[in-house]
Amino acid sequence: MGILEKISEIEAEMARTQKNKATSSHLGLLKARLAKLRRELITPKGGGGPAGEGFDVAKTGDARIGFVGFPSVGKSTLLSNLAGVYSEVAAYEFTTLTTVPGVIRYKGAKIQLLDLPGIIEGAKDGKGRGRQVIAVARTCSIIFMVLDVLKPLKHKKLLEHELEGFGIRLNKSPPNIGFRKKEKGGINLTTTCPQSTLDSDMVRTILAEYKIHNADVVLRSDSTTDDLIDVVEGNRVFIPCIYVLNKIDQISIEELDVIYKIPHCVPISAHHKWNFDDLLEKMWEYLQLVRIYTKPKGQLPDYEAPVILKLGHLAVEDFCNNLHKSIMKDFKYALVWGSSVKHNPQKVGKEHVLNDEDVIQIVKK
């Protein structure tokens, strides 16, 4: 019996099981089994096969954006109009068959855009080139889900389902659960707030499915069984996602007003190049990149080519390592102008945290 049959059997059983207190631990067990089978699908046991042709694109620039969507929603048109890269465009489905990379410069950052082939239903089960497409999508800093404005919700649900099946969580933060395996001592469950779904029996059932019998689990927020499974699996990626609703030239203004109220959504027309600036602005907001300008001694700051740092790595030390690993050896102090300091310029050490658009000058020993 193949993995796919097992998966469909478990899904069928979950569909026909009623949800209530008595069946909740059984459903949790099924979810854990399903997650294990899915993982086997993504990384088959045994040796690796040949690498996917044209899928493994070298990561360049400061961030990477993947375009995900069904065939013929305008991903290639959007890419070629944004980046000036020619990705083959035609009016029939499945025009793009491999990953097409493009690069745009926005606010001084180099951002790599990837036009991924269309995803079809069942991609997470290995249909179409779904598996390779979604494997590339996992490495992106942000995902643009390109939807046709005339049939958005149906597509959005299906695509989210496919990506969830691959361990990609869109617009979510990692579950606040502490999990640590240990040698002995059974399973210790600590909760810091009331739980609506998980109790100690439920946690034991799920962990037993993974053959884990000794562990410390700390639930710091009201968590679901899915959250616990995500933490145990440990291969989940949490990626921000922007829903790009394409082909707005085919709807009325009233409908457009409604669309604007949906969170994480940007309506555009790839063909007419409408509303691209809004899309790029939102992209910048979600990427959370920080620009730092350099100032050589006795010269004006270089506002053309900023050094791009990612949120969470904003210390002066991170900035130096971004330029070159050897700078920290001779580092004496830095002079910083901008919103992160009280005086302009101010002498700071390597622990100082920089803000967006600060100007920095490194002084060596």
mmCIF file of N, CA, C and O in Angstrom, residues 243 245 253-267 278 282 286:
data_model
loop_
_atom_site.group_PDB
_atom_site.id
_atom_site.type_symbol
_atom_site.label_atom_id
_atom_site.label_comp_id
_atom_site.label_asym_id
_atom_site.label_seq_id
_atom_site.Cartn_x
_atom_site.Cartn_y
_atom_site.Cartn_z
ATOM 1 N N TYR A 243 -1.246 38.253 -0.871
ATOM 2 C CA TYR A 243 -2.151 37.757 -1.917
ATOM 3 C C TYR A 243 -2.259 38.827 -2.991
ATOM 4 O O TYR A 243 -2.766 39.912 -2.741
ATOM 5 N N LEU A 245 -3.973 39.981 -6.142
ATOM 6 C CA LEU A 245 -5.165 39.709 -6.959
ATOM 7 C C LEU A 245 -4.980 40.369 -8.315
ATOM 8 O O LEU A 245 -5.009 41.595 -8.434
ATOM 9 N N ILE A 253 -15.439 49.172 -10.030
ATOM 10 C CA ILE A 253 -14.819 49.931 -8.933
ATOM 11 C C ILE A 253 -15.378 49.484 -7.577
ATOM 12 O O ILE A 253 -14.650 49.387 -6.590
ATOM 13 N N GLU A 254 -16.696 49.196 -7.524
ATOM 14 C CA GLU A 254 -17.307 48.807 -6.249
ATOM 15 C C GLU A 254 -16.671 47.522 -5.727
ATOM 16 O O GLU A 254 -16.389 47.388 -4.529
ATOM 17 N N GLU A 255 -16.441 46.572 -6.651
ATOM 18 C CA GLU A 255 -15.826 45.308 -6.236
ATOM 19 C C GLU A 255 -14.398 45.553 -5.742
ATOM 20 O O GLU A 255 -13.938 44.919 -4.797
ATOM 21 N N LEU A 256 -13.731 46.502 -6.381
ATOM 22 C CA LEU A 256 -12.359 46.819 -6.002
ATOM 23 C C LEU A 256 -12.297 47.363 -4.573
ATOM 24 O O LEU A 256 -11.390 47.030 -3.810
ATOM 25 N N ASP A 257 -13.296 48.184 -4.209
ATOM 26 C CA ASP A 257 -13.339 48.731 -2.844
ATOM 27 C C ASP A 257 -13.452 47.622 -1.811
ATOM 28 O O ASP A 257 -12.859 47.684 -0.731
ATOM 29 N N VAL A 258 -14.234 46.596 -2.147
ATOM 30 C CA VAL A 258 -14.409 45.467 -1.220
ATOM 31 C C VAL A 258 -13.081 44.722 -1.065
ATOM 32 O O VAL A 258 -12.666 44.370 0.043
ATOM 33 N N ILE A 259 -12.390 44.506 -2.204
ATOM 34 C CA ILE A 259 -11.136 43.744 -2.195
ATOM 35 C C ILE A 259 -10.082 44.448 -1.342
ATOM 36 O O ILE A 259 -9.311 43.805 -0.635
ATOM 37 N N TYR A 260 -10.094 45.788 -1.378
ATOM 38 C CA TYR A 260 -9.072 46.537 -0.643
ATOM 39 C C TYR A 260 -9.148 46.311 0.861
ATOM 40 O O TYR A 260 -8.189 46.569 1.581
ATOM 41 N N LYS A 261 -10.307 45.841 1.361
ATOM 42 C CA LYS A 261 -10.460 45.679 2.806
ATOM 43 C C LYS A 261 -9.922 44.332 3.298
ATOM 44 O O LYS A 261 -9.826 44.102 4.492
ATOM 45 N N ILE A 262 -9.597 43.405 2.377
ATOM 46 C CA ILE A 262 -9.110 42.083 2.786
ATOM 47 C C ILE A 262 -7.663 42.218 3.276
ATOM 48 O O ILE A 262 -6.856 42.881 2.632
ATOM 49 N N PRO A 263 -7.318 41.601 4.443
ATOM 50 C CA PRO A 263 -5.937 41.724 4.922
ATOM 51 C C PRO A 263 -4.953 40.984 4.018
ATOM 52 O O PRO A 263 -5.321 40.005 3.361
ATOM 53 N N HIS A 264 -3.712 41.449 3.997
ATOM 54 C CA HIS A 264 -2.605 40.857 3.212
ATOM 55 C C HIS A 264 -2.891 40.826 1.708
ATOM 56 O O HIS A 264 -2.337 40.001 0.994
ATOM 57 N N CYS A 265 -3.793 41.669 1.221
ATOM 58 C CA CYS A 265 -4.166 41.608 -0.198
ATOM 59 C C CYS A 265 -3.720 42.858 -0.944
ATOM 60 O O CYS A 265 -3.834 43.957 -0.410
ATOM 61 N N VAL A 266 -3.259 42.676 -2.191
ATOM 62 C CA VAL A 266 -2.983 43.824 -3.050
ATOM 63 C C VAL A 266 -3.590 43.551 -4.421
ATOM 64 O O VAL A 266 -3.192 42.602 -5.094
ATOM 65 N N PRO A 267 -4.582 44.349 -4.852
ATOM 66 C CA PRO A 267 -5.123 44.157 -6.198
ATOM 67 C C PRO A 267 -4.225 44.841 -7.227
ATOM 68 O O PRO A 267 -3.787 45.969 -7.002
ATOM 69 N N ASP A 278 2.127 50.092 -5.025
ATOM 70 C CA ASP A 278 1.477 49.627 -3.799
ATOM 71 C C ASP A 278 2.007 48.250 -3.413
ATOM 72 O O ASP A 278 2.277 47.962 -2.244
ATOM 73 N N LYS A 282 4.175 47.250 -0.048
ATOM 74 C CA LYS A 282 3.735 46.217 0.905
ATOM 75 C C LYS A 282 4.806 45.133 1.048
ATOM 76 O O LYS A 282 5.038 44.613 2.134
ATOM 77 N N TYR A 286 6.654 43.869 4.481
ATOM 78 C CA TYR A 286 6.655 42.480 4.965
ATOM 79 C C TYR A 286 8.066 41.909 5.065
ATOM 80 O O TYR A 286 8.313 41.021 5.874
#
